[in-house]
Protein backbone atom coordinates (compact mmCIF):
# COMPACT_ATOMS: atom_id res chain seq x y z
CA UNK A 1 0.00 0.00 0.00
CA UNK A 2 0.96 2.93 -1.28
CA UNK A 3 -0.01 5.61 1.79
CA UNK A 4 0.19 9.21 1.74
CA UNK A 5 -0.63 10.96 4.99
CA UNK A 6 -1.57 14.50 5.78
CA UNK A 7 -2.23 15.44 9.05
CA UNK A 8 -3.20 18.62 10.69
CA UNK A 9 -5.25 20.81 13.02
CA UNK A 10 -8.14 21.59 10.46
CA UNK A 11 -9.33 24.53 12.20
CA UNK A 12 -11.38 24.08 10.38
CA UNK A 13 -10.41 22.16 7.44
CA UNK A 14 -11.24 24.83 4.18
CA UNK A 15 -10.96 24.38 0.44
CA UNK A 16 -7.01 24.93 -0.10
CA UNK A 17 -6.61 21.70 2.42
CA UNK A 18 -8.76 19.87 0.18
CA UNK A 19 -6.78 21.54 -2.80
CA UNK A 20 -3.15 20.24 -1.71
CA UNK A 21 -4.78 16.84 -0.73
CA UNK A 22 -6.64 16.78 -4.78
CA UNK A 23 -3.17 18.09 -6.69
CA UNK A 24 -1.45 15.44 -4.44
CA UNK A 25 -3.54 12.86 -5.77
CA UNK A 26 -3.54 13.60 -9.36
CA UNK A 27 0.33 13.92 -9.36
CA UNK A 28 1.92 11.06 -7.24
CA UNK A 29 0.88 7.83 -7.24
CA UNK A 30 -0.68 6.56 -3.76
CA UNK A 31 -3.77 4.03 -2.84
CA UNK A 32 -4.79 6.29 -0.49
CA UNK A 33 -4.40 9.66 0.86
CA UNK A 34 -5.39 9.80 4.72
CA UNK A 35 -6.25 13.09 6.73
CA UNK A 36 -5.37 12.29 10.74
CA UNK A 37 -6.77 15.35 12.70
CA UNK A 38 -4.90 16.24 15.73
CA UNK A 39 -6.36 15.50 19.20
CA UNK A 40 -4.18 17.46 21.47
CA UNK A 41 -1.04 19.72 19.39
CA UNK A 42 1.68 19.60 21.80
CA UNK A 43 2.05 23.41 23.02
CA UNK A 44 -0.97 24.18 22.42
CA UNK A 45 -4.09 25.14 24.32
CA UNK A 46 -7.42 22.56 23.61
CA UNK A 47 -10.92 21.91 24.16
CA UNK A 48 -11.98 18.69 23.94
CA UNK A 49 -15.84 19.16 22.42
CA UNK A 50 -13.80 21.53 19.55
CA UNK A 51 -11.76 18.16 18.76
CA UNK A 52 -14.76 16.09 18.09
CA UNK A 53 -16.33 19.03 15.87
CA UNK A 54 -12.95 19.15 13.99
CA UNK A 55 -12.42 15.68 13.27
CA UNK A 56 -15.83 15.51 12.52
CA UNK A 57 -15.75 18.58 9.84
CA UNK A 58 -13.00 17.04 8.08
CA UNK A 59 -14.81 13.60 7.87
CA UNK A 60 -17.46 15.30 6.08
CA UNK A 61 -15.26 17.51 3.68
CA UNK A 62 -13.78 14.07 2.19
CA UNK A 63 -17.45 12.20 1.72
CA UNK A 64 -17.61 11.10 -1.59
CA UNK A 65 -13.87 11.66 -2.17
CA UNK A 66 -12.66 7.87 -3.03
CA UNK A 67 -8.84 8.58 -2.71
CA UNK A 68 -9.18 9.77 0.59
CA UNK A 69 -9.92 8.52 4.46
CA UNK A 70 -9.65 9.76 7.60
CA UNK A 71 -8.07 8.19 11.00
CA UNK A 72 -8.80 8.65 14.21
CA UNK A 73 -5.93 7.16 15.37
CA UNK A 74 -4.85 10.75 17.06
CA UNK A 75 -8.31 10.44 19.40
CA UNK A 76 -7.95 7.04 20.78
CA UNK A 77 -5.61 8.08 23.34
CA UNK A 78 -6.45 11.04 23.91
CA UNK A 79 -3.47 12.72 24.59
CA UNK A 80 -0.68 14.76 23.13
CA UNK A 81 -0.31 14.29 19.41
CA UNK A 82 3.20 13.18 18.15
CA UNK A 83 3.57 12.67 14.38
CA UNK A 84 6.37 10.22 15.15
CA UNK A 85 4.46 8.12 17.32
CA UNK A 86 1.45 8.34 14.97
CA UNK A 87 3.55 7.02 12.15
CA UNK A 88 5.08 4.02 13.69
CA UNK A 89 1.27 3.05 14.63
CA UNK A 90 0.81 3.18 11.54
CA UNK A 91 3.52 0.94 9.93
CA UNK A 92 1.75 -1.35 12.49
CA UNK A 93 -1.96 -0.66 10.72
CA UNK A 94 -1.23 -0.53 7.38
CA UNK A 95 1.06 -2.83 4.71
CA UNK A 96 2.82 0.30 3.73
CA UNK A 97 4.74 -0.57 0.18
CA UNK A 98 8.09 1.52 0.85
CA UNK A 99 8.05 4.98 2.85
CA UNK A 100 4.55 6.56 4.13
CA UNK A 101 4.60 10.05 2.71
CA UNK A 102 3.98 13.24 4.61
CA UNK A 103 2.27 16.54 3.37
CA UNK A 104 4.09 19.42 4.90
CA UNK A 105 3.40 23.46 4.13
CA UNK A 106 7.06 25.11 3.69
CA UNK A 107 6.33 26.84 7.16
CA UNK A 108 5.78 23.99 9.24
CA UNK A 109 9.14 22.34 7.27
CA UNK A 110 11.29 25.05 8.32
CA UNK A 111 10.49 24.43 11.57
CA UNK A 112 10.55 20.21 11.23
CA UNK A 113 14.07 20.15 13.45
CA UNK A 114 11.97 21.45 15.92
CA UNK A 115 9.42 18.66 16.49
CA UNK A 116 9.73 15.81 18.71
CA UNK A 117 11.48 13.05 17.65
CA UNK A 118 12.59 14.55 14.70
CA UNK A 119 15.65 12.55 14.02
CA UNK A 120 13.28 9.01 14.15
CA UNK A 121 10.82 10.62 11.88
CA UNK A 122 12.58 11.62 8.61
CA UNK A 123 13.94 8.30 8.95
CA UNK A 124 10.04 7.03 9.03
CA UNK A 125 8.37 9.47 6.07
CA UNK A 126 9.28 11.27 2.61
CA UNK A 127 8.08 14.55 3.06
CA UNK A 128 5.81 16.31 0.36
CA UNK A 129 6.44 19.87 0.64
CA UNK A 130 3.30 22.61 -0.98
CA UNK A 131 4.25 26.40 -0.84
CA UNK A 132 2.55 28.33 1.74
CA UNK A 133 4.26 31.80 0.62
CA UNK A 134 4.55 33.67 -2.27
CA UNK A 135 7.49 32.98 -4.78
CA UNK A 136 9.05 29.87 -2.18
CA UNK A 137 12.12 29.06 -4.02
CA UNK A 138 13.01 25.30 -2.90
CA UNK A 139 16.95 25.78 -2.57
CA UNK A 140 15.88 27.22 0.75
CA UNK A 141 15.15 23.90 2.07
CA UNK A 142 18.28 22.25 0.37
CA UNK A 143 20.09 22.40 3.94
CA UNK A 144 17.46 20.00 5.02
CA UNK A 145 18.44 17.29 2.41
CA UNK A 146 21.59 17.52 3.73
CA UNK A 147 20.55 16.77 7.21
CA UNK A 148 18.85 13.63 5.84
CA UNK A 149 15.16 14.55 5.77
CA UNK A 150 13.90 13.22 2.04
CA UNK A 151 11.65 15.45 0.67
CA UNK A 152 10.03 16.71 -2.65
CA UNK A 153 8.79 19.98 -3.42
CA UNK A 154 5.60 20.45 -5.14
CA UNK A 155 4.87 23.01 -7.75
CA UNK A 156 1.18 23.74 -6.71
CA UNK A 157 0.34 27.57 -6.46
CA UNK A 158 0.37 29.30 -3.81
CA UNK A 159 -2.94 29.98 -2.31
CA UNK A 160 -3.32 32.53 0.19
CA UNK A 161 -6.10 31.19 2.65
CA UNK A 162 -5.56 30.08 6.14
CA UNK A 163 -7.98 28.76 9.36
CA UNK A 164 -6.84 31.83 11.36
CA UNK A 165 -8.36 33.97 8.41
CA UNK A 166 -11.51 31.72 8.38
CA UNK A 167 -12.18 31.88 12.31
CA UNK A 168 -11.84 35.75 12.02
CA UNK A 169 -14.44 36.24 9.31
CA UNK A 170 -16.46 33.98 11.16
CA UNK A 171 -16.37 35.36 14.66
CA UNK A 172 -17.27 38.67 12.59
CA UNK A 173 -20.02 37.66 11.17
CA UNK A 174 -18.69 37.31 7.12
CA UNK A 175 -19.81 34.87 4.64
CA UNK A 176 -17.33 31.76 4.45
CA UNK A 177 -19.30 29.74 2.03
CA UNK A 178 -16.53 29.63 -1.29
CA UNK A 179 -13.61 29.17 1.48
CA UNK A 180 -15.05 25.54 2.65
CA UNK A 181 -17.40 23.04 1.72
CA UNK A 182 -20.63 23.23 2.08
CA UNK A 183 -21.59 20.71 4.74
CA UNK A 184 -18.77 21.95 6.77
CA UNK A 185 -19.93 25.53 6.65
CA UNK A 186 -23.26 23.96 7.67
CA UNK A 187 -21.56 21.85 10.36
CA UNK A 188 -20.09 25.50 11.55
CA UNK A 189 -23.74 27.08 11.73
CA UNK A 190 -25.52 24.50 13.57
CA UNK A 191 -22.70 23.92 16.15
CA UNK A 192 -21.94 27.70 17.03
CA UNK A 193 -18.35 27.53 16.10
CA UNK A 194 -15.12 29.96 16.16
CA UNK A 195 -17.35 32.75 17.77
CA UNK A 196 -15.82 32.70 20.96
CA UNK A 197 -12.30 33.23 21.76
CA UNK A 198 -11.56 30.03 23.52
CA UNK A 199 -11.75 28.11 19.80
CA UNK A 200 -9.12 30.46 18.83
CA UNK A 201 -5.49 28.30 18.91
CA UNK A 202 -3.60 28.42 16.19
């Protein structure tokens, strides 16, 4: 099994996640592309209920999407959310066919020396890198190869939409409805979300 992975806060998942995940799968070659929502982002402040409604929003904004699943492997636990832990779970799971591959935004890369475990997860995951600035010029990663983290960079355009941007127009009352899909903006509606300040992490 060819397995692509892209996991992430989704707060709330929006249209350029679902973008990445679509350009993805029309230019590599994997069975399946699986979105793992976060439980509990080390270092960062949650509430349980807004957990549920997120992995829940992103199970809705893949229905009907063949190429793609969604794991709750992040929830079963719940507890902190290590992407090197998650993968080894999932080498258990899953007869993974070579390397499981990672979707990464150039911002969160920069930072991958950072994140726990680092060393044991570029030796667990090819990294699939999209642009999340204008004009990202890849030789800026090139002293990453070099540290031994495998990675390609994808030529997508850059699209200049984030979930901080969505909350705000949200907890100010603007329309959100060609920034997500539709069930999830419904989802958002019924359930209240992003207008208080305690569903604001980033």
């Amino acid at each position: 099994m060819k397995l692509c992975v892209y996991c992430g806060t989704f707060n709330p998942i929006h249209n350029v996640h679902l973008a990445v995940a679509k350009f993805i799968d029309k230019n590599f070659d994997f069975d399946n592309i699986l979105f793992i929502p976060a439980y509990k982002p080390p270092h960062k402040h949650i509430d349980d209920d807004l957990a549920n409604h997120r992995y829940n929003m992103v199970r809705l904004a893949i229905e009907g999407e063949s190429s793609f699943s969604i794991s709750n492997i992040e929830f079963r636990h719940e507890r902190y959310s290590y992407t090197c832990n998650t993968m080894e779970q999932l080498y258990k799971m899953y007869p993974i066919e070579g390397k499981i591959s990672f979707i990464i935004g150039t911002d969160a890369f920069r930072q991958i020396e950072d994140w726990y475990n680092s060393d044991k997860l570029k030796e667990l995951v090819d990294f699939i890198v999209f642009p999340r600035e204008e004009n990202f010029k890849p030789e800026k990663l090139e002293r990453l190869k070099e540290k031994g983290y495998n990675f390609v960079c994808t030529n997508m355009p850059f699209i200049n939409l984030s979930s901080t941007v969505l909350r705000s127009r949200i907890k100010h009352g603007k329309p959100i409805g060609a920034l997500v899909p539709q069930k999830v903006q419904e989802y958002i509606s019924k359930n209240g979300l992003y207008l208080d300040d305690e569903d604001w992490w980033n």
